[in-house]
Amino acid sequence: MSTSLPPFETSQSAPIDLRRVRQLFAQPALVRESEFMRREISSRMHERLALVKLTPQRVLDAGCGAGPDIYTLQQRFSEAAVIGLDASSAMLSIAKEQRQTAQLSVNRLLKKWLPFTGNSDELASDLLCGDFAQLPLAPNTIDLVWSNLALHWHPQPDRVFAEWRRILRVDGLLMFSCFGPDTFKELRNAFAGIDGGAHVLPFVDMHDFGDMLVNAGFSTPVMDMETITVTYGTVEKLLADVRAWGGNPLATRGRGLLGRAAGARIKAALEARRRPDGKLPLTFEIIYGHAFRPVPKTTSGGESIVQWNLGKNR
């Protein structure tokens, strides 16, 4: 399916090149170096999800990557069908391999303990390649949309929210996490001393996300954030992890390589922030959000829907 988008339409949208994003995440070995943060944030999202009473039949993991959250969601909701969607076919290939490995393990256990039951059904999950804002899913078919540290790579989060609302059933839940504006602030400050170019994504503010959710038709959005600092022993390792996070997918990025002198100045600026314990800090602002799709107030033709509570008089 096509993933082309019209020109950017909102002030909150960053000029992200989706083709560049797919290229950056087409190197699973590189991306794997940053997986530690995704696993940590996934755990914190599950803690929040545990506070919500929910028994979904169909779950979408939007931005599933190699599929680790598909596994944790399937464990939490054993009766649900979990769908994984990602823009990177390379990451989905790994997810498919891991799913097949897990299925083989299940089959071996069943064969050992229940040798006469025959072959088990395939694990209840599907893998789809597509764009968050153009989902290959029918309306009102998903009970939970889950997205872990993926939304910030899309140029139009407002359109993504509208699409996620479209596929959610009434009272369905959206739960997501993404980077906020202070993410990579050390690197942003280092580049600011070199030129005025865009070297780091201008991540969207938490309050803007809340407004987008309301405008997209979600009810009672809840937003919160926290700051996590990861430390490094060398500038080289810090920069390598930033590249593992997706690098710079901005359409407005400079196409030329930085010269040796500019590179040395960036490293010096980062070194200047070395802490008394000898470590180099890298900041991550993590935004968490969840919201429900409410009962519609109007019909598809625009007529108002009035709900009556007809109790018996006693």
mmCIF file of C-alpha atoms in Angstrom, residues 20-299:
data_model
loop_
_atom_site.group_PDB
_atom_site.id
_atom_site.type_symbol
_atom_site.label_atom_id
_atom_site.label_comp_id
_atom_site.label_asym_id
_atom_site.label_seq_id
_atom_site.Cartn_x
_atom_site.Cartn_y
_atom_site.Cartn_z
ATOM 1 C CA ARG A 20 14.242 7.660 5.481
ATOM 2 C CA VAL A 21 12.673 6.226 8.633
ATOM 3 C CA ARG A 22 12.165 2.883 6.886
ATOM 4 C CA GLN A 23 15.781 2.939 5.692
ATOM 5 C CA LEU A 24 17.087 3.667 9.179
ATOM 6 C CA PHE A 25 15.066 0.829 10.697
ATOM 7 C CA ALA A 26 16.002 -1.589 7.919
ATOM 8 C CA GLN A 27 19.168 -2.453 9.866
ATOM 9 C CA PRO A 28 17.912 -4.636 12.730
ATOM 10 C CA ALA A 29 21.418 -5.293 14.069
ATOM 11 C CA LEU A 30 21.934 -1.544 14.521
ATOM 12 C CA VAL A 31 18.496 -0.935 16.026
ATOM 13 C CA ARG A 32 19.006 -3.790 18.503
ATOM 14 C CA GLU A 33 21.526 -1.663 20.419
ATOM 15 C CA SER A 34 18.714 0.616 21.578
ATOM 16 C CA GLU A 35 16.282 -2.139 22.567
ATOM 17 C CA PHE A 36 17.078 -1.789 26.282
ATOM 18 C CA MET A 37 15.034 1.419 26.492
ATOM 19 C CA ARG A 38 12.055 -0.026 24.647
ATOM 20 C CA ARG A 39 11.941 -2.973 27.044
ATOM 21 C CA GLU A 40 12.091 -0.649 30.045
ATOM 22 C CA ILE A 41 9.321 1.609 28.734
ATOM 23 C CA SER A 42 7.227 -1.401 27.765
ATOM 24 C CA SER A 43 7.403 -2.597 31.375
ATOM 25 C CA ARG A 44 6.295 0.811 32.631
ATOM 26 C CA MET A 45 3.419 0.881 30.138
ATOM 27 C CA HIS A 46 2.253 -2.525 31.337
ATOM 28 C CA GLU A 47 2.189 -1.180 34.900
ATOM 29 C CA ARG A 48 -0.166 1.554 33.718
ATOM 30 C CA LEU A 49 -2.237 -0.894 31.685
ATOM 31 C CA ALA A 50 -2.732 -3.061 34.784
ATOM 32 C CA LEU A 51 -4.785 -0.209 36.285
ATOM 33 C CA VAL A 52 -7.335 -0.402 33.457
ATOM 34 C CA LYS A 53 -10.055 -3.049 33.415
ATOM 35 C CA LEU A 54 -9.906 -4.395 29.890
ATOM 36 C CA THR A 55 -10.571 -7.738 28.191
ATOM 37 C CA PRO A 56 -9.767 -7.091 24.523
ATOM 38 C CA GLN A 57 -10.546 -9.466 21.689
ATOM 39 C CA ARG A 58 -8.215 -7.797 19.186
ATOM 40 C CA VAL A 59 -5.076 -5.814 19.986
ATOM 41 C CA LEU A 60 -2.904 -3.754 17.627
ATOM 42 C CA ASP A 61 0.781 -3.232 18.401
ATOM 43 C CA ALA A 62 1.537 -0.169 16.255
ATOM 44 C CA GLY A 63 5.273 0.012 15.653
ATOM 45 C CA CYS A 64 5.904 -3.556 16.760
ATOM 46 C CA GLY A 65 9.473 -3.749 15.390
ATOM 47 C CA ALA A 66 10.865 -7.233 15.956
ATOM 48 C CA GLY A 67 7.806 -8.152 18.005
ATOM 49 C CA PRO A 68 8.764 -8.336 21.713
ATOM 50 C CA ASP A 69 5.650 -6.416 22.781
ATOM 51 C CA ILE A 70 3.470 -8.810 20.793
ATOM 52 C CA TYR A 71 4.727 -11.521 23.112
ATOM 53 C CA THR A 72 4.076 -9.563 26.330
ATOM 54 C CA LEU A 73 0.621 -8.501 25.135
ATOM 55 C CA GLN A 74 -0.240 -12.083 24.220
ATOM 56 C CA GLN A 75 0.823 -13.168 27.698
ATOM 57 C CA ARG A 76 -1.388 -10.534 29.352
ATOM 58 C CA PHE A 77 -4.372 -11.136 27.044
ATOM 59 C CA SER A 78 -4.150 -14.834 26.269
ATOM 60 C CA GLU A 79 -7.565 -14.961 24.575
ATOM 61 C CA ALA A 80 -6.918 -11.974 22.305
ATOM 62 C CA ALA A 81 -5.670 -11.848 18.728
ATOM 63 C CA VAL A 82 -2.602 -9.576 18.683
ATOM 64 C CA ILE A 83 -1.752 -7.820 15.422
ATOM 65 C CA GLY A 84 1.705 -6.372 14.865
ATOM 66 C CA LEU A 85 2.181 -3.485 12.439
ATOM 67 C CA ASP A 86 5.403 -1.771 11.438
ATOM 68 C CA ALA A 87 6.670 0.335 8.531
ATOM 69 C CA SER A 88 9.900 -1.693 8.303
ATOM 70 C CA SER A 89 9.652 -4.993 6.445
ATOM 71 C CA ALA A 90 13.086 -5.961 7.796
ATOM 72 C CA MET A 91 11.896 -5.683 11.381
ATOM 73 C CA LEU A 92 8.736 -7.618 10.553
ATOM 74 C CA SER A 93 10.851 -10.417 9.060
ATOM 75 C CA ILE A 94 12.556 -10.830 12.438
ATOM 76 C CA ALA A 95 9.186 -10.745 14.197
ATOM 77 C CA LYS A 96 7.948 -13.501 11.885
ATOM 78 C CA GLU A 97 11.021 -15.653 12.574
ATOM 79 C CA GLN A 98 10.628 -15.218 16.329
ATOM 80 C CA ARG A 99 6.923 -16.058 16.116
ATOM 81 C CA GLN A 100 7.713 -19.254 14.200
ATOM 82 C CA THR A 101 10.344 -20.194 16.785
ATOM 83 C CA ALA A 102 7.851 -19.630 19.587
ATOM 84 C CA GLN A 103 5.271 -21.720 17.733
ATOM 85 C CA LEU A 104 7.723 -24.593 17.369
ATOM 86 C CA SER A 105 8.366 -24.466 21.110
ATOM 87 C CA VAL A 106 4.633 -24.579 21.813
ATOM 88 C CA ASN A 107 4.182 -27.500 19.448
ATOM 89 C CA ARG A 108 7.020 -29.438 21.094
ATOM 90 C CA LEU A 109 5.466 -28.931 24.537
ATOM 91 C CA LEU A 110 2.057 -30.030 23.312
ATOM 92 C CA LYS A 111 3.547 -33.066 21.620
ATOM 93 C CA LYS A 112 5.341 -33.996 24.831
ATOM 94 C CA TRP A 113 2.415 -33.613 27.209
ATOM 95 C CA LEU A 114 -0.563 -34.087 24.862
ATOM 96 C CA PRO A 115 0.771 -36.382 22.131
ATOM 97 C CA PHE A 116 -2.633 -37.257 20.676
ATOM 98 C CA THR A 117 -4.057 -33.762 20.181
ATOM 99 C CA GLY A 118 -2.527 -33.197 16.763
ATOM 100 C CA ASN A 119 -1.019 -29.904 15.631
ATOM 101 C CA SER A 120 -1.872 -26.780 17.594
ATOM 102 C CA ASP A 121 -3.337 -23.693 16.002
ATOM 103 C CA GLU A 122 -0.906 -20.976 15.004
ATOM 104 C CA LEU A 123 -0.219 -18.294 17.601
ATOM 105 C CA ALA A 124 -2.984 -15.690 17.542
ATOM 106 C CA SER A 125 -1.077 -12.879 15.856
ATOM 107 C CA ASP A 126 -0.778 -11.288 12.422
ATOM 108 C CA LEU A 127 2.027 -9.125 11.067
ATOM 109 C CA LEU A 128 1.281 -6.201 8.750
ATOM 110 C CA CYS A 129 3.504 -3.673 7.005
ATOM 111 C CA GLY A 130 1.996 -0.212 6.751
ATOM 112 C CA ASP A 131 1.751 3.431 7.734
ATOM 113 C CA PHE A 132 0.211 4.460 11.060
ATOM 114 C CA ALA A 133 -1.949 7.036 9.273
ATOM 115 C CA GLN A 134 -3.228 4.602 6.605
ATOM 116 C CA LEU A 135 -3.954 1.369 8.440
ATOM 117 C CA PRO A 136 -5.041 -1.720 6.476
ATOM 118 C CA LEU A 137 -7.747 -2.420 9.064
ATOM 119 C CA ALA A 138 -11.512 -1.986 9.031
ATOM 120 C CA PRO A 139 -13.285 0.555 11.271
ATOM 121 C CA ASN A 140 -14.397 -0.472 14.759
ATOM 122 C CA THR A 141 -12.368 -3.697 14.843
ATOM 123 C CA ILE A 142 -9.712 -3.148 17.546
ATOM 124 C CA ASP A 143 -10.175 -3.052 21.316
ATOM 125 C CA LEU A 144 -6.681 -1.887 22.283
ATOM 126 C CA VAL A 145 -4.130 0.103 20.293
ATOM 127 C CA TRP A 146 -0.691 -0.175 21.894
ATOM 128 C CA SER A 147 2.292 1.809 20.605
ATOM 129 C CA ASN A 148 5.655 1.782 22.376
ATOM 130 C CA LEU A 149 8.190 4.497 21.441
ATOM 131 C CA ALA A 150 7.148 4.680 17.796
ATOM 132 C CA LEU A 151 4.783 7.633 17.299
ATOM 133 C CA HIS A 152 7.553 10.254 17.257
ATOM 134 C CA TRP A 153 8.862 8.866 13.935
ATOM 135 C CA HIS A 154 5.667 9.884 12.104
ATOM 136 C CA PRO A 155 5.367 13.351 10.494
ATOM 137 C CA GLN A 156 1.665 13.788 11.297
ATOM 138 C CA PRO A 157 0.658 12.452 14.708
ATOM 139 C CA ASP A 158 -2.700 14.216 14.457
ATOM 140 C CA ARG A 159 -3.602 12.070 11.445
ATOM 141 C CA VAL A 160 -2.317 8.991 13.248
ATOM 142 C CA PHE A 161 -4.618 9.645 16.222
ATOM 143 C CA ALA A 162 -7.586 10.050 13.874
ATOM 144 C CA GLU A 163 -6.752 6.736 12.209
ATOM 145 C CA TRP A 164 -6.297 4.941 15.519
ATOM 146 C CA ARG A 165 -9.687 6.240 16.642
ATOM 147 C CA ARG A 166 -11.228 5.001 13.375
ATOM 148 C CA ILE A 167 -10.186 1.382 13.978
ATOM 149 C CA LEU A 168 -11.015 1.348 17.705
ATOM 150 C CA ARG A 169 -14.338 0.023 18.885
ATOM 151 C CA VAL A 170 -16.462 2.169 21.197
ATOM 152 C CA ASP A 171 -14.836 2.198 24.640
ATOM 153 C CA GLY A 172 -11.637 0.867 23.058
ATOM 154 C CA LEU A 173 -8.365 2.036 24.598
ATOM 155 C CA LEU A 174 -5.353 3.755 23.065
ATOM 156 C CA MET A 175 -2.115 3.495 25.057
ATOM 157 C CA PHE A 176 1.151 4.899 23.734
ATOM 158 C CA SER A 177 4.577 6.202 24.667
ATOM 159 C CA CYS A 178 6.945 8.405 22.701
ATOM 160 C CA PHE A 179 9.840 10.826 23.033
ATOM 161 C CA GLY A 180 9.277 14.370 24.255
ATOM 162 C CA PRO A 181 11.120 17.647 23.481
ATOM 163 C CA ASP A 182 13.973 17.218 25.984
ATOM 164 C CA THR A 183 15.074 13.943 24.394
ATOM 165 C CA PHE A 184 18.693 14.156 23.163
ATOM 166 C CA LYS A 185 18.965 17.729 24.452
ATOM 167 C CA GLU A 186 22.714 17.283 25.020
ATOM 168 C CA LEU A 187 23.204 16.426 21.363
ATOM 169 C CA ARG A 188 20.918 19.245 20.237
ATOM 170 C CA ASN A 189 22.935 21.758 22.257
ATOM 171 C CA ALA A 190 26.189 20.393 20.875
ATOM 172 C CA PHE A 191 25.016 20.827 17.281
ATOM 173 C CA ALA A 192 23.676 24.327 18.034
ATOM 174 C CA GLY A 193 27.266 25.487 18.379
ATOM 175 C CA ILE A 194 28.076 24.228 14.874
ATOM 176 C CA ASP A 195 25.348 25.542 12.588
ATOM 177 C CA GLY A 196 21.651 26.308 12.427
ATOM 178 C CA GLY A 197 20.762 23.049 10.695
ATOM 179 C CA ALA A 198 18.259 20.462 11.901
ATOM 180 C CA HIS A 199 20.240 17.562 13.348
ATOM 181 C CA VAL A 200 17.796 16.281 15.999
ATOM 182 C CA LEU A 201 14.024 15.812 15.764
ATOM 183 C CA PRO A 202 11.899 18.583 17.356
ATOM 184 C CA PHE A 203 9.851 16.122 19.395
ATOM 185 C CA VAL A 204 6.226 17.101 20.118
ATOM 186 C CA ASP A 205 5.232 18.485 23.528
ATOM 187 C CA MET A 206 2.998 16.432 25.829
ATOM 188 C CA HIS A 207 0.276 19.102 25.936
ATOM 189 C CA ASP A 208 0.121 19.260 22.127
ATOM 190 C CA PHE A 209 -0.448 15.503 22.051
ATOM 191 C CA GLY A 210 -3.302 15.945 24.520
ATOM 192 C CA ASP A 211 -4.917 18.571 22.279
ATOM 193 C CA MET A 212 -4.533 16.307 19.247
ATOM 194 C CA LEU A 213 -6.263 13.447 21.054
ATOM 195 C CA VAL A 214 -9.240 15.655 21.918
ATOM 196 C CA ASN A 215 -9.417 17.012 18.351
ATOM 197 C CA ALA A 216 -9.323 13.453 17.002
ATOM 198 C CA GLY A 217 -12.378 12.558 19.083
ATOM 199 C CA PHE A 218 -10.867 10.698 22.036
ATOM 200 C CA SER A 219 -12.312 11.141 25.507
ATOM 201 C CA THR A 220 -10.611 11.749 28.845
ATOM 202 C CA PRO A 221 -7.015 11.663 27.570
ATOM 203 C CA VAL A 222 -4.464 11.240 30.344
ATOM 204 C CA MET A 223 -0.911 12.440 29.678
ATOM 205 C CA ASP A 224 2.171 12.275 31.857
ATOM 206 C CA MET A 225 5.923 12.273 31.373
ATOM 207 C CA GLU A 226 9.174 11.378 33.050
ATOM 208 C CA THR A 227 12.845 12.016 32.365
ATOM 209 C CA ILE A 228 15.324 9.162 32.129
ATOM 210 C CA THR A 229 19.071 9.778 31.911
ATOM 211 C CA VAL A 230 21.303 7.150 30.328
ATOM 212 C CA THR A 231 25.042 7.504 30.907
ATOM 213 C CA TYR A 232 27.975 6.539 28.696
ATOM 214 C CA GLY A 233 31.686 6.123 29.079
ATOM 215 C CA THR A 234 32.561 7.479 25.638
ATOM 216 C CA VAL A 235 31.183 9.956 23.130
ATOM 217 C CA GLU A 236 31.441 7.300 20.436
ATOM 218 C CA LYS A 237 29.074 4.940 22.266
ATOM 219 C CA LEU A 238 26.620 7.766 22.957
ATOM 220 C CA LEU A 239 26.501 8.725 19.277
ATOM 221 C CA ALA A 240 26.196 5.082 18.239
ATOM 222 C CA ASP A 241 23.113 4.665 20.432
ATOM 223 C CA VAL A 242 21.562 7.838 19.006
ATOM 224 C CA ARG A 243 22.024 6.363 15.529
ATOM 225 C CA ALA A 244 20.470 3.121 16.780
ATOM 226 C CA TRP A 245 17.403 5.106 17.829
ATOM 227 C CA GLY A 246 16.810 6.111 14.216
ATOM 228 C CA GLY A 247 19.292 8.892 13.619
ATOM 229 C CA ASN A 248 18.037 11.957 11.778
ATOM 230 C CA PRO A 249 15.076 11.263 9.459
ATOM 231 C CA LEU A 250 14.183 14.927 8.878
ATOM 232 C CA ALA A 251 13.511 15.871 5.268
ATOM 233 C CA THR A 252 15.294 19.174 6.028
ATOM 234 C CA ARG A 253 18.485 17.494 7.252
ATOM 235 C CA GLY A 254 21.786 18.426 5.645
ATOM 236 C CA ARG A 255 22.856 15.959 2.985
ATOM 237 C CA GLY A 256 26.597 16.504 3.345
ATOM 238 C CA LEU A 257 28.902 14.958 5.917
ATOM 239 C CA LEU A 258 30.246 17.098 8.727
ATOM 240 C CA GLY A 259 33.891 18.020 8.388
ATOM 241 C CA ARG A 260 36.561 16.802 10.757
ATOM 242 C CA ALA A 261 36.706 20.131 12.560
ATOM 243 C CA ALA A 262 32.928 20.250 13.107
ATOM 244 C CA GLY A 263 32.944 16.672 14.345
ATOM 245 C CA ALA A 264 35.687 17.498 16.827
ATOM 246 C CA ARG A 265 33.703 20.489 18.127
ATOM 247 C CA ILE A 266 30.603 18.339 18.666
ATOM 248 C CA LYS A 267 32.610 15.757 20.600
ATOM 249 C CA ALA A 268 34.198 18.515 22.646
ATOM 250 C CA ALA A 269 30.780 19.984 23.466
ATOM 251 C CA LEU A 270 29.555 16.587 24.635
ATOM 252 C CA GLU A 271 32.738 15.978 26.629
ATOM 253 C CA ALA A 272 32.188 19.297 28.392
ATOM 254 C CA ARG A 273 29.046 17.805 29.936
ATOM 255 C CA ARG A 274 30.880 14.866 31.499
ATOM 256 C CA ARG A 275 29.674 14.453 35.072
ATOM 257 C CA PRO A 276 31.827 14.281 38.222
ATOM 258 C CA ASP A 277 31.482 10.479 38.146
ATOM 259 C CA GLY A 278 33.120 10.474 34.714
ATOM 260 C CA LYS A 279 29.948 9.579 32.787
ATOM 261 C CA LEU A 280 28.392 11.357 29.811
ATOM 262 C CA PRO A 281 24.608 11.934 30.180
ATOM 263 C CA LEU A 282 21.978 11.521 27.474
ATOM 264 C CA THR A 283 18.453 12.643 28.338
ATOM 265 C CA PHE A 284 15.235 10.900 27.305
ATOM 266 C CA GLU A 285 11.912 12.616 27.969
ATOM 267 C CA ILE A 286 9.290 9.876 27.860
ATOM 268 C CA ILE A 287 5.673 10.854 27.243
ATOM 269 C CA TYR A 288 2.888 8.434 28.166
ATOM 270 C CA GLY A 289 -0.693 8.811 27.018
ATOM 271 C CA HIS A 290 -3.920 6.877 27.077
ATOM 272 C CA ALA A 291 -7.456 7.690 25.997
ATOM 273 C CA PHE A 292 -10.712 5.956 25.137
ATOM 274 C CA ARG A 293 -12.924 6.094 22.085
ATOM 275 C CA PRO A 294 -16.223 7.439 23.421
ATOM 276 C CA VAL A 295 -19.788 6.560 22.484
ATOM 277 C CA PRO A 296 -20.614 8.629 19.367
ATOM 278 C CA LYS A 297 -22.775 11.704 19.888
ATOM 279 C CA THR A 298 -23.897 11.971 16.267
ATOM 280 C CA THR A 299 -24.787 9.548 13.485
#
